[in-house]
Amino acid sequence: MTKYETLLFDVDDTLLDFDLAEDAALDRLFKQENIAVTPTMIARYKEINESMWRAFERGEVSKDELHNTRFSIALKEFGIDVDGEYFEAIFQKYLKEAHHYVDGAYEVIEQLADNYELYVVSNGKTITQNKRLEDANLAHFFNEIFISEQTGYQKPMPAFFDYVFERIDNINKDKTLIIGDSLTSDVKGGLQAGIDTCWFNIRNIENTGDIQPHFEIKKLHDLHLLLDNKVTIL
């Protein structure tokens, strides 16, 4: 059976726990701005944010529009007018200082680095993702870190993967695997790019859509079993 040589890793909710990082950054942001928020307000912000990220993946909104309007759109629903661009700058400042590991992330990456060529493929802001990976002591394990802001494209766009493949010497797509938590970004992007895909179903949700990964794992440590045997892990 084919042995993989190149592994492409997403960051948020694959290596680093984005929910914990986001909650910490939001808490610091609203405390700094003296805004008393409720769980309902936070939940609504996250709904709007998620919706805008899906629109970004489809190419319907720009990166700047996503980042600079999500806070103003969400808070306006609760009668609070804010400068979305200013709030985004403060949020990113706090977000890049948060680097909580997904369970097992450091150990798994450290072990894989001895036998595979590792790369990061992430949607997000370059300075934020790079700092989080550096602070988590993960960056040095990767040959290169590809962030959507840097590439000019985003997952799942084929152009994002073309950009990545053009910068990996002697890449063999038949021996390349992408690992990520998002069906619409990581898995769909990998499928469109012609590489194998591993859905890290970290939230243990049911896949009711038509995007079908080659493999599924629910614990990052199970990636070792998949790579050794190339079998589906349920």
Short mmCIF file of C-alpha atoms in Angstrom, two decimals:
data_model
loop_
_atom_site.label_atom_id
_atom_site.label_comp_id
_atom_site.label_asym_id
_atom_site.label_seq_id
_atom_site.Cartn_x
_atom_site.Cartn_y
_atom_site.Cartn_z
CA MET A 1 0.00 0.00 0.00
CA THR A 2 1.10 3.55 -0.68
CA LYS A 3 3.14 5.11 2.08
CA TYR A 4 2.50 8.80 2.51
CA GLU A 5 5.48 11.11 2.27
CA THR A 6 3.91 14.57 2.66
CA LEU A 7 1.39 15.61 5.31
CA LEU A 8 -0.52 18.90 5.13
CA PHE A 9 -1.96 20.08 8.45
CA ASP A 10 -4.66 22.62 9.17
CA VAL A 11 -4.11 24.66 12.36
CA ASP A 12 -7.34 25.63 14.11
CA ASP A 13 -9.07 22.69 15.77
CA THR A 14 -6.48 20.39 14.26
CA LEU A 15 -3.28 21.41 16.05
CA LEU A 16 -4.45 24.31 18.21
CA ASP A 17 -7.79 24.53 20.00
CA PHE A 18 -9.47 27.52 18.39
CA ASP A 19 -12.48 27.59 20.71
CA LEU A 20 -10.28 28.13 23.76
CA ALA A 21 -8.16 30.71 21.96
CA GLU A 22 -11.19 32.56 20.64
CA ASP A 23 -12.94 32.62 24.01
CA ALA A 24 -9.83 33.96 25.73
CA ALA A 25 -9.36 36.67 23.09
CA LEU A 26 -13.03 37.70 23.15
CA ASP A 27 -13.03 37.92 26.93
CA ARG A 28 -9.99 40.20 26.93
CA LEU A 29 -11.38 42.32 24.08
CA PHE A 30 -14.75 43.03 25.67
CA LYS A 31 -13.24 43.65 29.11
CA GLN A 32 -10.82 46.17 27.58
CA GLU A 33 -13.67 47.95 25.81
CA ASN A 34 -15.93 47.84 28.92
CA ILE A 35 -18.69 46.03 27.08
CA ALA A 36 -20.82 43.71 29.19
CA VAL A 37 -21.63 40.79 26.94
CA THR A 38 -24.00 37.91 27.51
CA PRO A 39 -23.69 34.28 26.40
CA THR A 40 -26.39 35.05 23.82
CA MET A 41 -24.28 37.84 22.33
CA ILE A 42 -21.18 35.65 22.15
CA ALA A 43 -23.15 32.82 20.56
CA ARG A 44 -24.57 35.19 17.95
CA TYR A 45 -21.13 36.58 17.15
CA LYS A 46 -19.87 33.03 16.61
CA GLU A 47 -22.81 32.22 14.32
CA ILE A 48 -22.14 35.29 12.19
CA ASN A 49 -18.41 34.59 12.18
CA GLU A 50 -18.92 30.98 11.08
CA SER A 51 -21.32 32.06 8.34
CA MET A 52 -18.83 34.63 7.05
CA TRP A 53 -16.00 32.09 7.03
CA ARG A 54 -18.11 29.73 4.91
CA ALA A 55 -18.85 32.65 2.55
CA PHE A 56 -15.11 33.42 2.46
CA GLU A 57 -14.36 29.81 1.49
CA ARG A 58 -16.87 30.13 -1.34
CA GLY A 59 -15.24 33.36 -2.51
CA GLU A 60 -18.32 35.44 -1.71
CA VAL A 61 -16.65 37.85 0.72
CA SER A 62 -13.10 39.10 0.93
CA LYS A 63 -10.74 38.52 3.82
CA ASP A 64 -10.86 42.19 4.75
CA GLU A 65 -14.66 42.25 4.68
CA LEU A 66 -14.81 39.20 6.93
CA HIS A 67 -12.36 40.51 9.50
CA ASN A 68 -13.39 44.15 9.53
CA THR A 69 -17.18 43.77 9.71
CA ARG A 70 -17.94 40.67 11.78
CA PHE A 71 -17.85 42.49 15.13
CA SER A 72 -19.84 45.50 13.95
CA ILE A 73 -22.49 43.28 12.31
CA ALA A 74 -22.90 41.06 15.38
CA LEU A 75 -22.94 43.80 18.01
CA LYS A 76 -25.27 46.02 16.00
CA GLU A 77 -27.98 43.40 16.51
CA PHE A 78 -27.75 44.22 20.24
CA GLY A 79 -27.81 47.98 19.76
CA ILE A 80 -24.05 48.44 20.11
CA ASP A 81 -22.21 50.40 17.40
CA VAL A 82 -18.49 49.73 17.18
CA ASP A 83 -15.64 50.27 14.76
CA GLY A 84 -15.30 46.81 13.29
CA GLU A 85 -11.77 47.36 12.03
CA TYR A 86 -10.59 48.59 15.43
CA PHE A 87 -12.23 45.68 17.25
CA GLU A 88 -10.64 43.27 14.80
CA ALA A 89 -7.16 44.68 15.46
CA ILE A 90 -7.56 44.26 19.21
CA PHE A 91 -9.04 40.77 18.81
CA GLN A 92 -6.15 39.65 16.60
CA LYS A 93 -3.67 41.02 19.13
CA TYR A 94 -5.14 38.83 21.83
CA LEU A 95 -5.81 35.86 19.55
CA LYS A 96 -2.19 35.55 18.47
CA GLU A 97 -1.20 35.33 22.13
CA ALA A 98 -3.36 32.21 22.60
CA HIS A 99 -1.97 28.83 21.60
CA HIS A 100 -3.83 26.09 23.44
CA TYR A 101 -2.96 22.63 22.09
CA VAL A 102 -5.44 20.17 20.71
CA ASP A 103 -4.98 17.02 22.81
CA GLY A 104 -1.87 15.20 21.64
CA ALA A 105 -0.87 17.77 19.03
CA TYR A 106 2.71 18.39 20.16
CA GLU A 107 3.51 14.72 20.70
CA VAL A 108 2.01 13.64 17.37
CA ILE A 109 3.76 16.31 15.32
CA GLU A 110 7.08 15.71 17.07
CA GLN A 111 6.89 12.00 16.23
CA LEU A 112 5.72 12.47 12.64
CA ALA A 113 8.47 14.98 11.87
CA ASP A 114 11.05 12.17 11.88
CA ASN A 115 9.38 10.28 9.04
CA TYR A 116 7.31 12.70 6.97
CA GLU A 117 7.57 16.05 5.24
CA LEU A 118 5.23 18.30 7.21
CA TYR A 119 3.53 21.50 6.03
CA VAL A 120 0.88 23.81 7.45
CA VAL A 121 -2.07 24.88 5.27
CA SER A 122 -4.34 27.33 7.06
CA ASN A 123 -6.93 29.98 6.38
CA GLY A 124 -6.34 33.08 8.47
CA LYS A 125 -4.00 35.95 9.13
CA THR A 126 -0.32 35.26 8.54
CA ILE A 127 1.06 37.10 11.56
CA THR A 128 -1.52 35.57 13.90
CA GLN A 129 -1.09 31.96 12.81
CA ASN A 130 2.70 32.17 12.64
CA LYS A 131 2.97 33.60 16.15
CA ARG A 132 0.60 31.02 17.60
CA LEU A 133 2.59 28.18 16.03
CA GLU A 134 5.87 29.70 17.20
CA ASP A 135 4.61 30.20 20.74
CA ALA A 136 3.30 26.62 20.79
CA ASN A 137 6.79 25.45 19.77
CA LEU A 138 5.35 23.74 16.68
CA ALA A 139 6.60 25.92 13.83
CA HIS A 140 10.07 24.37 13.63
CA PHE A 141 8.61 20.94 12.82
CA PHE A 142 7.20 22.18 9.49
CA ASN A 143 9.12 22.65 6.25
CA GLU A 144 6.91 25.61 5.41
CA ILE A 145 3.78 27.32 6.68
CA PHE A 146 1.20 28.34 4.07
CA ILE A 147 -1.45 30.83 5.23
CA SER A 148 -4.29 32.06 3.02
CA GLU A 149 -3.45 35.72 3.57
CA GLN A 150 0.08 35.08 2.35
CA THR A 151 -0.94 33.00 -0.67
CA GLY A 152 -3.72 35.29 -1.88
CA TYR A 153 -6.12 32.34 -1.99
CA GLN A 154 -8.00 30.30 0.59
CA LYS A 155 -8.99 26.71 1.11
CA PRO A 156 -10.84 25.08 -0.57
CA MET A 157 -9.89 27.07 -3.70
CA PRO A 158 -7.81 24.99 -6.15
CA ALA A 159 -5.53 28.01 -6.56
CA PHE A 160 -4.53 27.73 -2.88
CA PHE A 161 -3.38 24.16 -3.38
CA ASP A 162 -1.69 25.00 -6.67
CA TYR A 163 0.28 27.67 -4.80
CA VAL A 164 1.30 25.11 -2.16
CA PHE A 165 2.23 22.36 -4.61
CA GLU A 166 4.35 24.70 -6.70
CA ARG A 167 6.47 25.42 -3.60
CA ILE A 168 7.02 21.86 -2.42
CA ASP A 169 9.93 20.30 -4.27
CA ASN A 170 9.22 16.96 -5.95
CA ILE A 171 5.80 16.58 -4.37
CA ASN A 172 4.00 13.35 -5.18
CA LYS A 173 0.28 14.02 -4.89
CA ASP A 174 -0.42 10.28 -4.69
CA LYS A 175 1.62 10.22 -1.48
CA THR A 176 0.20 13.40 0.04
CA LEU A 177 -2.47 13.58 2.75
CA ILE A 178 -4.27 16.62 4.17
CA ILE A 179 -5.49 16.50 7.78
CA GLY A 180 -8.05 19.00 9.01
CA ASP A 181 -11.26 19.49 10.93
CA SER A 182 -13.28 21.22 8.21
CA LEU A 183 -15.22 19.27 5.61
CA THR A 184 -15.90 22.41 3.57
CA SER A 185 -12.35 23.73 3.70
CA ASP A 186 -9.78 20.97 4.26
CA VAL A 187 -11.56 17.91 2.90
CA LYS A 188 -13.29 19.59 -0.02
CA GLY A 189 -10.09 21.41 -0.90
CA GLY A 190 -8.05 18.24 -0.78
CA LEU A 191 -10.56 16.33 -2.88
CA GLN A 192 -10.59 19.06 -5.52
CA ALA A 193 -6.78 19.12 -5.50
CA GLY A 194 -6.55 15.37 -6.12
CA ILE A 195 -4.99 14.32 -2.82
CA ASP A 196 -6.14 12.01 -0.05
CA THR A 197 -8.03 13.57 2.83
CA CYS A 198 -8.33 12.86 6.53
CA TRP A 199 -11.19 14.49 8.39
CA PHE A 200 -10.24 15.13 12.01
CA ASN A 201 -13.72 14.95 13.48
CA ILE A 202 -12.66 16.57 16.73
CA ARG A 203 -16.23 17.54 17.70
CA ASN A 204 -17.60 14.05 16.95
CA ILE A 205 -20.33 15.35 14.64
CA GLU A 206 -22.32 13.46 12.06
CA ASN A 207 -21.40 14.06 8.43
CA THR A 208 -24.77 14.57 6.75
CA GLY A 209 -23.43 16.30 3.64
CA ASP A 210 -22.05 15.09 0.35
CA ILE A 211 -18.37 15.79 1.09
CA GLN A 212 -16.84 12.41 1.87
CA PRO A 213 -13.26 12.19 3.17
CA HIS A 214 -11.01 9.23 2.47
CA PHE A 215 -10.42 8.77 6.19
CA GLU A 216 -11.86 9.95 9.48
CA ILE A 217 -10.22 10.15 12.90
CA LYS A 218 -11.58 11.50 16.17
CA LYS A 219 -8.34 11.60 18.14
CA LEU A 220 -5.12 13.02 16.76
CA HIS A 221 -3.15 10.04 18.09
CA ASP A 222 -5.20 7.80 15.76
CA LEU A 223 -3.34 9.39 12.86
CA HIS A 224 -0.45 7.02 13.63
CA LEU A 225 -2.70 4.02 13.04
CA LEU A 226 -4.01 5.47 9.81
CA LEU A 227 -0.53 6.20 8.49
CA ASP A 228 0.77 2.76 9.43
CA ASN A 229 -2.13 0.87 7.88
CA LYS A 230 -3.95 3.31 5.61
CA VAL A 231 -7.31 2.16 6.92
CA THR A 232 -10.36 4.12 7.98
CA ILE A 233 -10.39 4.90 11.71
CA LEU A 234 -13.94 5.15 13.09
#
